Coordinates of C-alpha atoms in Angstrom, one line a residue:
M1 CA 7.2 -12.1 -27.1
K2 CA 5.0 -14.8 -26.0
C3 CA 4.0 -15.7 -22.3
D4 CA 1.4 -17.6 -20.3
F5 CA 1.0 -14.2 -18.2
L6 CA 1.7 -10.7 -19.0
I7 CA 1.5 -8.7 -15.9
I8 CA 1.0 -4.8 -16.4
G9 CA 2.5 -2.7 -13.6
G10 CA 5.7 -3.0 -11.6
G11 CA 4.7 -2.0 -8.1
I12 CA 4.1 -4.5 -5.0
A13 CA 1.1 -5.8 -7.0
G14 CA 2.4 -6.6 -10.0
A15 CA 5.9 -8.0 -8.5
S16 CA 4.3 -10.1 -6.1
A17 CA 2.0 -11.3 -8.5
A18 CA 5.0 -12.3 -11.0
A19 CA 6.5 -14.2 -8.4
R20 CA 3.6 -16.5 -7.5
L21 CA 2.5 -16.7 -11.3
S22 CA 5.7 -17.8 -12.4
E23 CA 4.9 -21.3 -10.4
L24 CA 2.1 -21.7 -13.0
G25 CA 3.9 -20.6 -16.4
Q26 CA 6.2 -18.0 -18.2
V27 CA 5.9 -14.7 -16.9
V28 CA 6.6 -11.3 -18.3
L29 CA 6.2 -8.0 -16.2
L30 CA 5.8 -4.8 -18.0
E31 CA 6.5 -1.4 -15.9
M32 CA 6.4 1.7 -17.9
E33 CA 9.0 3.6 -15.6
E34 CA 12.7 3.0 -15.5
A35 CA 12.4 0.9 -12.2
L36 CA 10.0 -1.2 -10.2
G37 CA 8.0 0.6 -7.4
Y38 CA 8.3 4.0 -8.9
H39 CA 4.8 5.1 -8.1
A40 CA 2.6 4.5 -5.0
S41 CA 4.9 1.4 -4.1
G42 CA 8.1 3.5 -3.7
R43 CA 6.4 6.3 -1.9
S44 CA 4.9 3.8 1.0
A45 CA 4.8 4.7 4.8
A46 CA 6.3 1.0 4.9
M47 CA 4.6 -0.4 7.9
F48 CA 3.1 -3.4 9.1
E49 CA -0.2 -3.1 11.4
E50 CA -2.0 -6.4 11.3
N51 CA -5.2 -4.8 12.4
Y52 CA -5.1 -1.8 9.9
G53 CA -7.6 -1.8 7.2
P54 CA -11.2 -3.2 6.6
A55 CA -12.2 -6.8 7.6
P56 CA -10.9 -8.4 4.1
V57 CA -7.5 -6.4 4.2
V58 CA -7.0 -7.8 7.7
A59 CA -7.6 -11.3 6.9
L60 CA -5.1 -10.8 4.3
N61 CA -2.7 -8.6 6.8
R62 CA -2.8 -12.1 9.0
A63 CA -2.3 -14.3 6.4
S64 CA 1.0 -12.4 5.2
A65 CA 2.2 -12.2 9.0
D66 CA 4.3 -15.3 8.8
Y67 CA 5.9 -14.6 5.5
H68 CA 6.7 -11.1 6.3
S69 CA 8.6 -12.6 9.6
T70 CA 10.4 -15.4 8.0
A71 CA 10.8 -15.0 4.2
H72 CA 14.3 -14.1 3.0
G73 CA 15.6 -13.5 6.2
G74 CA 12.2 -11.6 7.1
Y75 CA 11.4 -7.7 6.4
L76 CA 10.2 -6.5 9.9
T77 CA 11.9 -4.2 12.7
P78 CA 10.1 -3.2 15.7
R79 CA 8.4 -0.1 15.6
G80 CA 5.3 0.5 17.4
F81 CA 2.1 2.2 16.6
M82 CA 0.7 5.2 18.9
L83 CA -2.7 7.2 18.6
V84 CA -3.2 10.2 20.2
A85 CA -6.4 12.3 20.8
G86 CA -6.8 15.9 21.9
P87 CA -10.1 17.8 23.6
G88 CA -13.4 16.6 22.1
Q89 CA -12.1 13.8 20.2
E90 CA -12.6 11.1 23.1
Q91 CA -15.4 9.3 21.2
Q92 CA -13.5 9.0 18.0
F93 CA -10.6 7.7 20.2
R94 CA -12.6 4.9 21.8
D95 CA -13.9 3.8 18.4
D96 CA -10.2 3.7 17.0
I97 CA -8.7 1.9 19.5
K98 CA -11.4 -0.5 19.7
E99 CA -11.0 -1.1 15.5
L100 CA -7.0 -1.1 15.9
H101 CA -7.0 -3.3 18.9
L102 CA -4.7 -0.9 20.7
D103 CA -4.1 -0.7 24.6
E104 CA -4.8 2.5 25.9
I105 CA -2.0 4.1 28.0
S106 CA -1.3 7.1 30.0
F107 CA 0.2 10.6 29.1
A108 CA 3.2 10.0 31.0
E109 CA 3.9 6.4 29.3
A110 CA 3.1 7.9 26.1
L111 CA 5.7 11.0 26.6
Q112 CA 8.3 8.4 27.5
R113 CA 8.2 7.1 24.5
V114 CA 7.5 10.3 22.3
P115 CA 9.0 13.3 24.6
I116 CA 7.8 16.0 22.4
L117 CA 4.1 15.4 23.1
N118 CA 2.2 18.3 24.4
A119 CA 0.6 17.6 27.6
N120 CA -2.0 20.7 27.3
T121 CA -3.4 18.9 23.8
V122 CA -3.0 15.1 24.4
T123 CA -5.7 13.9 26.5
H124 CA -5.7 10.2 25.4
A125 CA -3.2 7.8 23.9
G126 CA -3.1 4.0 22.7
L127 CA -0.2 1.8 22.0
H128 CA 0.1 -1.4 19.7
E129 CA 3.8 -2.6 20.4
A130 CA 3.6 -5.1 17.9
A131 CA 3.3 -2.7 14.7
Q132 CA 6.6 -3.1 13.0
D133 CA 8.6 -1.4 9.6
L134 CA 8.4 -3.3 6.4
D135 CA 11.8 -3.3 4.4
T136 CA 9.4 -2.6 1.1
D137 CA 12.4 -2.1 -1.3
R138 CA 14.0 -5.4 -0.3
M139 CA 10.4 -7.2 -0.4
I140 CA 9.5 -5.7 -4.1
Q141 CA 13.1 -6.7 -5.4
D142 CA 12.8 -10.1 -4.1
F143 CA 9.7 -10.7 -5.5
A144 CA 11.1 -9.7 -8.7
K145 CA 14.1 -12.1 -8.6
V146 CA 12.1 -15.2 -7.6
A147 CA 10.0 -14.2 -11.0
R148 CA 13.5 -13.9 -12.8
A149 CA 15.0 -17.3 -11.3
A150 CA 11.6 -18.9 -12.7
G151 CA 12.6 -17.8 -16.1
G152 CA 10.4 -14.8 -15.9
S153 CA 11.2 -11.4 -17.4
V154 CA 11.2 -7.6 -16.0
V155 CA 11.1 -5.2 -18.5
T156 CA 10.8 -1.3 -18.0
R157 CA 10.3 1.8 -19.5
A158 CA 7.4 -0.5 -21.2
K159 CA 4.3 1.7 -21.3
V160 CA 1.4 -0.2 -22.7
T161 CA -0.1 1.9 -25.7
A162 CA -2.4 -0.9 -27.3
I163 CA -4.3 -4.1 -26.2
R164 CA -6.5 -6.1 -28.4
R165 CA -8.1 -9.9 -28.3
E166 CA -7.2 -11.9 -31.4
A167 CA -7.2 -15.7 -31.9
G168 CA -7.9 -16.3 -28.4
A169 CA -5.0 -14.4 -26.9
W170 CA -4.1 -10.9 -25.8
Q171 CA -1.9 -8.9 -28.4
V172 CA -0.2 -5.9 -26.5
E173 CA 2.0 -3.4 -27.8
A174 CA 4.1 -1.7 -25.1
G175 CA 7.4 0.1 -25.1
G176 CA 7.7 -0.4 -29.0
E177 CA 7.6 -4.3 -28.5
A178 CA 4.7 -6.8 -29.3
Y179 CA 3.4 -9.5 -26.5
V180 CA 1.3 -12.3 -27.0
T181 CA -0.3 -13.9 -23.8
K182 CA -2.8 -16.4 -22.8
Q183 CA -3.8 -14.4 -19.5
L184 CA -3.6 -10.6 -19.0
V185 CA -2.9 -9.6 -15.2
N186 CA -4.1 -6.1 -14.7
A187 CA -1.8 -4.5 -11.9
A188 CA -1.3 -1.2 -12.9
G189 CA -2.1 0.8 -9.7
A190 CA -3.7 4.3 -10.3
W191 CA -3.9 3.5 -14.4
V192 CA -5.8 -0.1 -13.8
D193 CA -9.5 1.3 -14.9
E194 CA -7.6 2.9 -18.1
I195 CA -5.7 -0.6 -19.0
A196 CA -9.2 -2.4 -18.6
A197 CA -10.8 0.2 -20.9
M198 CA -8.0 -0.4 -23.4
A199 CA -8.6 -3.9 -23.5
G200 CA -12.3 -3.7 -24.0
V201 CA -13.1 -4.6 -20.3
E202 CA -15.7 -3.0 -17.9
P203 CA -13.6 -0.8 -15.5
I204 CA -14.5 -1.6 -11.8
G205 CA -14.8 2.0 -10.6
I206 CA -11.1 2.6 -9.0
A207 CA -10.4 5.8 -7.1
P208 CA -6.8 7.0 -7.0
R209 CA -6.3 9.2 -4.3
R210 CA -3.6 11.4 -3.4
R211 CA -1.3 10.8 -0.1
S212 CA 1.3 13.5 0.5
M213 CA 4.2 13.5 2.8
A214 CA 7.0 15.7 4.1
R215 CA 10.4 14.9 5.4
L216 CA 11.2 17.0 8.4
P217 CA 14.5 16.9 10.5
A218 CA 14.5 15.3 13.8
P219 CA 12.3 17.7 15.9
G220 CA 14.3 19.4 18.6
G221 CA 17.7 17.4 17.8
N222 CA 15.9 14.1 19.5
D223 CA 16.9 10.6 18.4
V224 CA 13.7 9.5 16.8
T225 CA 14.8 6.2 16.1
Q226 CA 13.1 4.2 18.7
W227 CA 9.9 6.6 18.7
P228 CA 6.5 4.6 17.3
M229 CA 4.6 5.8 14.4
L230 CA 2.1 8.4 15.8
M231 CA -1.5 8.9 14.4
G232 CA -4.0 11.4 15.1
V233 CA -7.5 10.1 15.7
G234 CA -9.6 9.4 12.4
E235 CA -6.2 8.9 10.5
S236 CA -6.1 12.9 10.6
W237 CA -2.5 12.8 10.3
Y238 CA 0.4 10.6 11.0
A239 CA 4.1 10.8 11.7
K240 CA 6.9 8.0 11.1
P241 CA 10.8 7.9 12.0
D242 CA 12.9 7.2 8.9
A243 CA 16.6 7.1 8.8
G244 CA 17.1 9.6 11.6
K245 CA 14.3 12.4 10.2
L246 CA 10.4 12.2 10.6
L247 CA 7.9 12.1 8.0
V248 CA 4.7 13.7 8.4
S249 CA 1.7 13.2 6.6
P250 CA -1.8 14.9 6.5
A251 CA -3.3 11.5 5.6
D252 CA -5.0 13.2 2.7
A253 CA -6.9 11.0 0.2
D254 CA -8.1 13.6 -2.5
L255 CA -9.6 12.2 -5.4
V256 CA -7.3 12.6 -8.6
A257 CA -6.6 11.4 -12.0
P258 CA -3.9 9.1 -12.8
H259 CA -0.3 10.7 -12.8
D260 CA 3.1 11.1 -11.6
A261 CA 1.8 12.5 -8.1
Y262 CA 3.1 15.4 -6.2
A263 CA 2.2 17.0 -3.0
D264 CA -0.6 20.0 -2.7
D265 CA 1.2 22.8 -0.6
M266 CA -1.9 23.7 1.3
V267 CA -3.0 20.5 2.0
L268 CA 0.4 19.6 3.2
A269 CA 0.4 22.6 5.5
E270 CA -3.1 21.8 7.1
G271 CA -1.7 18.5 8.1
L272 CA 1.7 19.8 9.4
A273 CA -0.5 22.1 11.7
R274 CA -2.8 19.3 12.9
Y275 CA 0.7 17.7 13.9
E276 CA 2.1 20.7 15.5
E277 CA -1.1 21.0 17.5
M278 CA 0.1 17.6 19.5
V279 CA 3.6 18.2 20.3
T280 CA 5.7 21.0 21.7
T281 CA 8.4 21.4 18.8
P282 CA 7.2 23.7 16.0
V283 CA 7.8 22.7 12.4
T284 CA 10.5 25.2 11.3
R285 CA 11.7 23.3 8.0
V286 CA 10.7 20.8 5.6
E287 CA 13.6 19.2 3.9
S288 CA 11.6 17.2 1.2
N289 CA 8.1 16.7 0.0
W290 CA 6.3 14.0 -2.0
A291 CA 2.9 12.2 -2.7
G292 CA 1.8 9.1 -4.2
L293 CA -1.7 7.6 -5.6
R294 CA -3.3 5.0 -3.3
S295 CA -6.3 3.1 -5.3
F296 CA -9.3 2.2 -3.9
S297 CA -12.4 0.0 -4.8
P298 CA -15.5 1.3 -4.3
D299 CA -15.8 -0.8 -0.9
G300 CA -12.0 0.0 0.1
S301 CA -11.1 -3.9 -0.3
L302 CA -8.7 -5.2 -2.8
V303 CA -9.7 -6.8 -6.3
L304 CA -7.9 -10.0 -7.1
G305 CA -9.1 -12.7 -9.3
P306 CA -10.4 -13.2 -13.0
D307 CA -12.9 -10.6 -14.4
P308 CA -16.4 -12.2 -14.4
D309 CA -16.7 -11.6 -18.1
E310 CA -13.4 -12.0 -19.6
S311 CA -11.4 -15.2 -17.4
D312 CA -8.1 -14.5 -19.0
F313 CA -8.3 -10.9 -17.9
I314 CA -7.0 -11.1 -14.2
W315 CA -7.4 -8.2 -11.7
C316 CA -4.7 -7.5 -9.1
A317 CA -5.9 -4.1 -8.2
A318 CA -7.0 -1.6 -5.2
Q319 CA -4.1 -2.1 -3.1
G320 CA -5.1 1.3 -1.3
G321 CA -2.8 2.0 1.5
Y322 CA -2.2 -1.7 2.2
G323 CA -0.1 -3.3 -0.9
F324 CA 3.0 -4.2 1.0
Q325 CA 1.2 -5.6 4.3
T326 CA -1.2 -7.7 2.2
A327 CA 1.2 -8.8 -0.8
P328 CA 2.1 -12.2 0.2
A329 CA -1.2 -13.3 1.1
A330 CA -3.0 -11.3 -2.0
A331 CA -0.4 -12.8 -4.6
Q332 CA -1.0 -16.2 -3.4
L333 CA -4.6 -15.9 -3.6
L334 CA -4.4 -15.0 -6.9
A335 CA -2.3 -17.8 -8.1
D336 CA -4.8 -20.1 -6.4
L337 CA -7.4 -18.6 -8.3
V338 CA -5.9 -18.8 -11.5
G339 CA -4.2 -22.0 -11.0
G340 CA -7.4 -23.7 -9.5
R341 CA -6.0 -24.4 -6.4
V342 CA -7.8 -24.5 -2.8
S343 CA -7.0 -21.1 -1.2
E344 CA -6.1 -21.1 2.7
L345 CA -8.4 -17.9 3.2
D346 CA -12.0 -18.6 3.8
A347 CA -15.0 -18.4 1.4
A348 CA -16.3 -15.1 2.8
T349 CA -12.9 -13.3 2.6
R350 CA -12.5 -14.6 -1.2
A351 CA -15.7 -13.2 -2.2
S352 CA -15.1 -9.9 -0.6
L353 CA -12.1 -9.6 -2.9
S354 CA -13.5 -11.0 -6.2
P355 CA -14.0 -8.6 -8.9
E356 CA -17.6 -10.2 -9.4
R357 CA -18.9 -8.3 -6.1
L358 CA -18.5 -5.0 -8.3
R359 CA -20.3 -6.0 -11.3

């Protein structure tokens, strides 16, 4: 099969890239699993918090906000985001509310929103009303629909086993099929450096880091649907309502090899203990748990655009924990760079996302 763009990886990075690059040529998207979004993208906390992340990520968040609000009927629903701190955490709290642009609120106001907060341990609280839930499943499927509508193909169960450069084109073997493409897009998540090495391109030092999650019954039988997302200072844990339950994460970021991740029981227990310290309702049952691998570059920002040494090898990598909220603007930047178009993002932001910065 021949195409203009062969995209490896069917998470939100690959799906959004497929949608935008389909405006420039024939696209084929390869995913090694049975469905799109199987790994980190399918295990996301699914929030849009505009001020979350380093400066280049925040720039992408803000450039994506209109798309999240309006495209395909919009993907956002109100949630809110609350930061809580305990004794001895005041300086970290001050630093966090400044970085995240939160409004400090009283304990009484915080308790009104989350009635299980512990008055003996919660000494400070901050709130951002504008944080919202993202419909991540619909978003990834909509990006795939855009690519298919433009004549593109989405191929699952297509694990890449060989890549070589021959006669000015990329020759790729995946899922027992052979593909020939002008430009190869590396959107393989935790596996991006492995794909680069397979292609003979210098890896960029991507670090896959595990993030674990537990699903709990609604604490104390409360209706949690209107509660904001909660986070401990320094992102030491977080909790988020989900379908009448509560998702709690230790906010772990342990470096691991690329694999189909699962939660570490001890790490999960320690995170649940940090959450329990701040509430009055103990954790008595965990209904399920899982983990995903968030992939980070050495400086924590995304890597978007052609490789400086191999211009037909295109990075769409290192989404970290920001993949969905940055996807619209990140994919647009990728297409603008590949298509030689002027980007709406400023030069400093583009430079801070370029693969060249990591060479």
